[in-house]
Coordinates of C-alpha atoms in Angstrom, one line a residue:
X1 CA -136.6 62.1 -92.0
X2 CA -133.5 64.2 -91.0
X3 CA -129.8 63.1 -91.2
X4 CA -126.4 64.1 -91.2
X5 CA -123.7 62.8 -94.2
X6 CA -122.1 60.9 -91.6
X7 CA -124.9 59.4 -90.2
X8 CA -126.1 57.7 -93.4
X9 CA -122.1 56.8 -93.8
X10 CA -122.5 55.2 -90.5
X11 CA -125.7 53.2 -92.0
X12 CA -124.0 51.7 -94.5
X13 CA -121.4 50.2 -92.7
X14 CA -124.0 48.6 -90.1
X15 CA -126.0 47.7 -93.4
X16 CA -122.8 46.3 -95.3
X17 CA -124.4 48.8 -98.1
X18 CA -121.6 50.3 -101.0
X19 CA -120.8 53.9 -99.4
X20 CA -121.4 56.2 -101.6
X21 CA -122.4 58.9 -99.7
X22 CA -119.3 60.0 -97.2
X23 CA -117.7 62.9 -99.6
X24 CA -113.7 61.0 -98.9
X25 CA -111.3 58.7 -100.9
X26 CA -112.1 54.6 -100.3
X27 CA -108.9 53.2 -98.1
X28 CA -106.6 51.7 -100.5
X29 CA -107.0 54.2 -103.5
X30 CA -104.7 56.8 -103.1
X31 CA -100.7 56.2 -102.0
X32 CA -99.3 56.0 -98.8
X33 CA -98.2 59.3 -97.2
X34 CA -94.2 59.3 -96.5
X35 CA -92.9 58.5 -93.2
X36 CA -89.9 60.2 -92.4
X37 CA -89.5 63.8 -93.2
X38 CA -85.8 66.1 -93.7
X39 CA -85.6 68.8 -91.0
X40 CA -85.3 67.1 -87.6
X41 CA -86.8 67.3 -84.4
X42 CA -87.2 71.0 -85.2
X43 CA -90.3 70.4 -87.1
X44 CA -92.2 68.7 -84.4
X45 CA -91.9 72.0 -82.3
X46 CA -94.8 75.1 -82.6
X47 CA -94.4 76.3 -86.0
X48 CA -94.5 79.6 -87.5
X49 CA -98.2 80.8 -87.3
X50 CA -98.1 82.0 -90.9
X51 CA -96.2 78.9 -92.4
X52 CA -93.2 77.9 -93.5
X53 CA -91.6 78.4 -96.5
X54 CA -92.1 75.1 -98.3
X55 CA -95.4 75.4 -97.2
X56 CA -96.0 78.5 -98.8
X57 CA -94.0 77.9 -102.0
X58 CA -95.8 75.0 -102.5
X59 CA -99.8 76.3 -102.2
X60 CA -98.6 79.5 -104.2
X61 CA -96.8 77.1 -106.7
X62 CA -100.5 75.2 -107.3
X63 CA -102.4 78.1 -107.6
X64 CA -100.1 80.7 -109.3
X65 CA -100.1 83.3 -106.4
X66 CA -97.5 84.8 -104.2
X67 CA -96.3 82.7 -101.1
X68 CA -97.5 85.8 -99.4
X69 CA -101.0 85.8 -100.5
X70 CA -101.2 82.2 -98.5
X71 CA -101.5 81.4 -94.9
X72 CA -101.7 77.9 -93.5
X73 CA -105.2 76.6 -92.2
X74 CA -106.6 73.5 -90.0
X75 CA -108.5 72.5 -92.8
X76 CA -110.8 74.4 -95.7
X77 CA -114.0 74.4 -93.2
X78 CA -111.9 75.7 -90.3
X79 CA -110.4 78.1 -92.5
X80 CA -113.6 79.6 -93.2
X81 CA -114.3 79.5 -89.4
X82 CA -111.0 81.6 -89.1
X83 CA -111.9 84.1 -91.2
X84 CA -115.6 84.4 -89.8
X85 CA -113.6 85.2 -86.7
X86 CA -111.4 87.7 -88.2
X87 CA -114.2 89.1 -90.0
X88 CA -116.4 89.6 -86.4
X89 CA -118.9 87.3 -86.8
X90 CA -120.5 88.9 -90.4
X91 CA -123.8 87.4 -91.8
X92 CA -123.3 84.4 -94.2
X93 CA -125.1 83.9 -97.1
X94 CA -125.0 80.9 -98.5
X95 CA -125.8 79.0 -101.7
X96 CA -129.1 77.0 -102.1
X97 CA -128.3 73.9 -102.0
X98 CA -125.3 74.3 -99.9
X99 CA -122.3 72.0 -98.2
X100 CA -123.9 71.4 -94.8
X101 CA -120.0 72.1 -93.3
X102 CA -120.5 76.2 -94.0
X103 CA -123.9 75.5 -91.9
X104 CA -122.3 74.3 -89.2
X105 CA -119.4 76.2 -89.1
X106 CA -120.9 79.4 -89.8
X107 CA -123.9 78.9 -86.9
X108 CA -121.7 77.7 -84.3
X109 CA -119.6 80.6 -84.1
X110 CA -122.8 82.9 -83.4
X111 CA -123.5 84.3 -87.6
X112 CA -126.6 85.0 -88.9
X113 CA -127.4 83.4 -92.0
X114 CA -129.6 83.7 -95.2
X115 CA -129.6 81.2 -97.8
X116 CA -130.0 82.6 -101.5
X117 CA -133.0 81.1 -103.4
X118 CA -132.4 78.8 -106.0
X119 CA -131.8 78.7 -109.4
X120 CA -134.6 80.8 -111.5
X121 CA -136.2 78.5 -114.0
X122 CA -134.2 78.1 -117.0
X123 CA -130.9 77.8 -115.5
X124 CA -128.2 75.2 -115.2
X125 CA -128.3 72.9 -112.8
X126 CA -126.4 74.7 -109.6
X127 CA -125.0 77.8 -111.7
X128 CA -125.5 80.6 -109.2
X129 CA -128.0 83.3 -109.6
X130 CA -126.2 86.6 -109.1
X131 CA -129.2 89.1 -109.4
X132 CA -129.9 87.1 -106.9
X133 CA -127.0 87.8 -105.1
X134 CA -126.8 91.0 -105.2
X135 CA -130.4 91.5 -103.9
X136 CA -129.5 89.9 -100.9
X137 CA -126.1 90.8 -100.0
X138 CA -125.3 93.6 -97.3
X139 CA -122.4 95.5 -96.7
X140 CA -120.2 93.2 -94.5
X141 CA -121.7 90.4 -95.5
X142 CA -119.9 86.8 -96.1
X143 CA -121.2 84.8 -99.4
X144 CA -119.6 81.5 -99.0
X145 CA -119.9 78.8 -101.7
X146 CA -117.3 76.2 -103.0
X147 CA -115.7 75.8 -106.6
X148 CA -116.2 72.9 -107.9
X149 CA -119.4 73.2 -105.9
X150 CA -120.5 70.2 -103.3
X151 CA -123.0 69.0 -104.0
X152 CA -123.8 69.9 -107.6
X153 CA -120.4 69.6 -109.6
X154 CA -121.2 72.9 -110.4
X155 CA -117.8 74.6 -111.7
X156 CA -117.4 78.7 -112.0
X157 CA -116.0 80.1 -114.6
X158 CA -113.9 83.4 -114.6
X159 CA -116.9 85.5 -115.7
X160 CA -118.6 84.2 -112.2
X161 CA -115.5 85.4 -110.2
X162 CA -115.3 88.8 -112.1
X163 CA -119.3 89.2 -111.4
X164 CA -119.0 88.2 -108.0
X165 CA -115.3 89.9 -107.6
X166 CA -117.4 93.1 -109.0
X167 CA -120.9 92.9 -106.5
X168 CA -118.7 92.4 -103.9
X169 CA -116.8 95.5 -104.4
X170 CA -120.2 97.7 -105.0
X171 CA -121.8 96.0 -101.6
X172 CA -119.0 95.8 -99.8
X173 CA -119.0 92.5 -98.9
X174 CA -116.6 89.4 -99.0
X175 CA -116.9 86.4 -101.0
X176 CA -115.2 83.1 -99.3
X177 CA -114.9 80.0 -101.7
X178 CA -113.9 76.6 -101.1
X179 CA -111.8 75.1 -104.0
X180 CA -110.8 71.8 -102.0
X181 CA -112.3 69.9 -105.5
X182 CA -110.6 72.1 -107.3
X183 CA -108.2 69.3 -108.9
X184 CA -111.0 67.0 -109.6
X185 CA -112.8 69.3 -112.5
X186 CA -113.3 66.9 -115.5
X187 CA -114.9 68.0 -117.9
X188 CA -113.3 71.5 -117.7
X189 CA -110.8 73.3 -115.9
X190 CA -112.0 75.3 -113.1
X191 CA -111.2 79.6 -113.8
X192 CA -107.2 79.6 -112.2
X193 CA -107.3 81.0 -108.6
X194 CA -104.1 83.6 -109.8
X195 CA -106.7 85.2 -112.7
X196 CA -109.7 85.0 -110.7
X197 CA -108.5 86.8 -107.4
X198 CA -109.5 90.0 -106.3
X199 CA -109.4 91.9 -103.1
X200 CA -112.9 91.3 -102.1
X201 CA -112.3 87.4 -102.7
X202 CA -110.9 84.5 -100.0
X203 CA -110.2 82.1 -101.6
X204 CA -109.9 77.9 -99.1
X205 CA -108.6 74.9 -100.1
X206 CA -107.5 71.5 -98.5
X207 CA -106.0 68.1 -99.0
X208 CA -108.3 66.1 -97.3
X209 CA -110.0 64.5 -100.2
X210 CA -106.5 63.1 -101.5
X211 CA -104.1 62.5 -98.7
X212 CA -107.0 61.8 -95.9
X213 CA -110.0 63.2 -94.0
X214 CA -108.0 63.0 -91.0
X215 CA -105.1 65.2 -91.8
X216 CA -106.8 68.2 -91.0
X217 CA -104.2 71.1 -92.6
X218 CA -105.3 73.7 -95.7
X219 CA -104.9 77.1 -96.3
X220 CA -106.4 80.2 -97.4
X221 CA -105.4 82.9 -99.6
X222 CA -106.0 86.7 -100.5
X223 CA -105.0 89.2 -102.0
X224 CA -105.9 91.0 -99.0
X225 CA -103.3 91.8 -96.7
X226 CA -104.7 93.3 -93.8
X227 CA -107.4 90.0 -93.9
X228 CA -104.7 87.8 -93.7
X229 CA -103.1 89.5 -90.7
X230 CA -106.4 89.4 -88.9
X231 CA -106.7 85.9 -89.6
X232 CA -103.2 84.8 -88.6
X233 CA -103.9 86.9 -85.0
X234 CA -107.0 84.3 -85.1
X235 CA -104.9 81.3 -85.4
X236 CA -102.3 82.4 -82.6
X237 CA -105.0 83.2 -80.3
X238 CA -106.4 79.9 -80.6
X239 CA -103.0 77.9 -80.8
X240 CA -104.6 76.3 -83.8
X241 CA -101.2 77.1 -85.6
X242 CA -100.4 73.8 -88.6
X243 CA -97.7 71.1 -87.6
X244 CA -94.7 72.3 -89.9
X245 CA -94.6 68.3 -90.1
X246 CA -97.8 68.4 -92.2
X247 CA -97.4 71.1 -93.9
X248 CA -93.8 69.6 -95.2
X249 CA -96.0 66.7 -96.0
X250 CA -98.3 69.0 -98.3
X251 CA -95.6 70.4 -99.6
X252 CA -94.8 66.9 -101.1
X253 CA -98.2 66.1 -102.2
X254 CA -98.7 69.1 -104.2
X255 CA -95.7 68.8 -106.3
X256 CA -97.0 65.6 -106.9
X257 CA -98.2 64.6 -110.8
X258 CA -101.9 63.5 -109.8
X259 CA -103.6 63.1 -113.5
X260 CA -104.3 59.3 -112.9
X261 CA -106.2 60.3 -109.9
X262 CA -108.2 62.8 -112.4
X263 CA -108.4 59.8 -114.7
X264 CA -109.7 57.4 -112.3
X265 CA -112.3 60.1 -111.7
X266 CA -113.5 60.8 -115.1
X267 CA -113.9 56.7 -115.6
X268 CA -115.8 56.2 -112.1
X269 CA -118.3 59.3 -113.3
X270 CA -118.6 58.0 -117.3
X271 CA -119.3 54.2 -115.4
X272 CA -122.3 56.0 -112.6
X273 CA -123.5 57.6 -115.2
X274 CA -124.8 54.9 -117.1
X275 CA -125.4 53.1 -114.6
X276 CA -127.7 55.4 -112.9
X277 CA -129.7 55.9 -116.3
X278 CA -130.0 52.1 -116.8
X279 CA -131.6 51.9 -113.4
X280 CA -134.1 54.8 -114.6
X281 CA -132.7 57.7 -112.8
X282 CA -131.8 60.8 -114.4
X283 CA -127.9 61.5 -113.9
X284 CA -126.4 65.0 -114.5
X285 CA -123.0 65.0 -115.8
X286 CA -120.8 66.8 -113.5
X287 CA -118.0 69.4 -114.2
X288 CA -117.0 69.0 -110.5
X289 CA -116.3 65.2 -111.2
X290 CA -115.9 63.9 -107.9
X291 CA -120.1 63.5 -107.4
X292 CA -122.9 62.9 -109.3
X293 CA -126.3 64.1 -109.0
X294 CA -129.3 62.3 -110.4
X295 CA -132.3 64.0 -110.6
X296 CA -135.3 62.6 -108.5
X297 CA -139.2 63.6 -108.1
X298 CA -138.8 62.5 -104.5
X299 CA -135.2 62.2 -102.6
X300 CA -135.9 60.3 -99.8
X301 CA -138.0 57.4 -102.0
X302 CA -134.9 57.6 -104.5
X303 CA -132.5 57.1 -101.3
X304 CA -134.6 54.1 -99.9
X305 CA -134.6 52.5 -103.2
X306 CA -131.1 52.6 -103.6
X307 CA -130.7 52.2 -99.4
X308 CA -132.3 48.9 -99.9
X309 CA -130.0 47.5 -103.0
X310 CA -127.0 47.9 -100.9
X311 CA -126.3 51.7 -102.1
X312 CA -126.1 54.4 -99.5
X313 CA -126.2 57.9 -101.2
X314 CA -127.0 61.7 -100.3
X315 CA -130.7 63.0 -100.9
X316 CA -130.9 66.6 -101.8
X317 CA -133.2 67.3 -98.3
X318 CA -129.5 67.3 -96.6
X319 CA -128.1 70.2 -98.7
X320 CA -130.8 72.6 -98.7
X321 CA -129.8 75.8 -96.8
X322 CA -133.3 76.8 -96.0
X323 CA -135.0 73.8 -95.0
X324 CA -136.7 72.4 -97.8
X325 CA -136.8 70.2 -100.9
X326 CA -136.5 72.1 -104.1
X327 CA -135.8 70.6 -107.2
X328 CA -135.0 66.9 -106.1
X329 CA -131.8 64.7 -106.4
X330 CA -129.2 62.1 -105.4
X331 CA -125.4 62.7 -104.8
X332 CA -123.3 59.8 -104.5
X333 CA -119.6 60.4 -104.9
X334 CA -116.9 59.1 -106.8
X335 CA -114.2 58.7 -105.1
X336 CA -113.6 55.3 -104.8
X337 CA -111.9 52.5 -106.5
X338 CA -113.0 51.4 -109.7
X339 CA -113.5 47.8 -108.4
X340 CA -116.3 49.6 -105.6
X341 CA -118.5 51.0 -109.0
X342 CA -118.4 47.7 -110.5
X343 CA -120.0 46.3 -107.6
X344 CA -123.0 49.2 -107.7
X345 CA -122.9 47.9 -111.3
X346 CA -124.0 44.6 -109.4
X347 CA -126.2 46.2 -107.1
X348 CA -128.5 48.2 -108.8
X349 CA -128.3 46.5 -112.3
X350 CA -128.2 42.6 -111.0
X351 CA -130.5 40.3 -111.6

């Protein structure tokens, strides 16, 4: 059996199952976005391709760089599409597993690309392999992974973005990494983008995972300036340029205090996580926080059991880069009210 995320998302409404397999906040959880913005009718107009200022202030504010070290995207995923484009089209290497978006993206726009093998034996759960790495990157090359990692929770810390910061450099390649999770680390901070960037490193992020999946507007930055440039030429060409509107309402959202959204997390993984070993699964706790990945023998048999209790989740089968199943497990993610985890509570622990 094959599917997409959104097809088993789709399942679970037709099924009345709990959803906890679409990677996006439950309607209801997270406060309304403001309606009326300062600025006029001006801001409805084509913006400036490289952002405006509050824009810019703001993303460089959140992740202690310079304003212009930061250009406005259509989203993390399209930013990496961007800068595939800017780049002409290099070969991608991706993780193993890997978020099925930098497939997508990555194929459509014509690159070839090689998925790293996974973990040797004796390694944590999703930590990246960087002999590894450097075996199989090329000069040119793309690696693209994300930080907090999707699906595994994974979180780098600064010694992977100086090795990686450091292979890069030797091969002459580029390393693109989505942070769009960034805020929902739990159990540790993730390494701060400001210490861990380097000129070989791109670094995407997004706010679709707190003010909507709809509101398609992120960003990318780099220390790199002639990158950036290329990558803003890329946007104009398209006319894929960010509403000033939404990036005003960013601008809002990230000066925002958002701790009782990480709390809220933290709760809904602590509550999964027993719950998941009570119904005999084998939970991993996750640095990432927003998903949790139980280790199965066989994903698809884990997903039907679940499937048929009225709990839709992710097998591993969907994230694998190459193909194949390699070291088993469930995501579900967490990002839902704590109401929603009370009734998988029901579910999968009711009589």
């Amino acid at each position: 059996m094959n599917l997409e995320i959104e097809e088993i998302s789709c399942m679970a409404k037709e099924q009345r199952a709990i959803d906890l397999a679409m990677g996006t906040w439950e309607e209801g959880v997270l406060a309304g976005a403001p309606k009326e913005f300062p600025g006029g009718r001006e801001l409805a107009n084509y913006g400036p391709s490289h952002g405006i200022e509050e824009f810019l202030e703001a993303v460089a504010s959140s992740n202690g760089c310079d304003p212009s070290e930061v250009l406005p995207t259509p989203g993390a995923t399209t930013g990496l599409g961007v800068v595939l484009m800017a780049l002409r089209q290099p070969r991608v290497v991706v993780g193993n597993p890997t978020y099925p978006g930098f497939l997508h993206t990555s194929k459509q726009l014509g690159c070839d690309v090689v998925s790293l093998s996974p973990s040797r034996p004796g390694k944590k759960f999703g930590s990246v392999d960087w002999e590894a790495v450097q075996e199989t990157l090329l000069p040119g090359d793309l690696l693209v992974m994300a930080d907090p990692d999707n699906p595994t929770g994974r979180v780098f810390e600064m010694e992977d973005y100086e090795v990686a910061q450091e292979i890069c450099k030797q091969v002459d390649a580029w390393f693109f990494i989505d942070r769009t999770y960034d805020e929902f680390a739990i159990d540790r901070p993730s390494a701060k983008l400001c210490d861990a960037m380097g000129d070989r490193l791109i670094f995407g992020g997004s706010v679709s995972k707190t003010l909507g999946a709809s509101l398609r507007i992120g960003w990318i930055v780099s220390r790199n300036q002639e990158l950036l440039r290329d990558s803003e030429r890329t946007i104009r060409s398209l006319l894929v340029s960010v509403c000033p509107v939404m990036q005003l309402l960013v601008a809002s959202h990230l000066r925002e205090d958002r701790s009782s959204l990480q709390h809220l997390v933290r709760e809904n993984h602590d509550h999964a996580f027993r719950i998941l070993s009570e119904f005999g699964l084998t939970p991993r706790r996750s640095e990432g926080g927003l998903f949790i990945c139980a280790h199965v023998d066989d994903p698809w048999s884990a997903f039907h059991a679940l499937r048929d209790r009225g709990v839709m989740s992710v097998p591993s089968d969907v994230f694998q880069a190459a193909g194949e199943t390699r070291g088993g497990f469930l995501r579900l993610c967490l990002a839902r009210k704590a109401n929603t985890i009370f009734q998988v509570e029901e579910n999968l622990l009711g009589d």
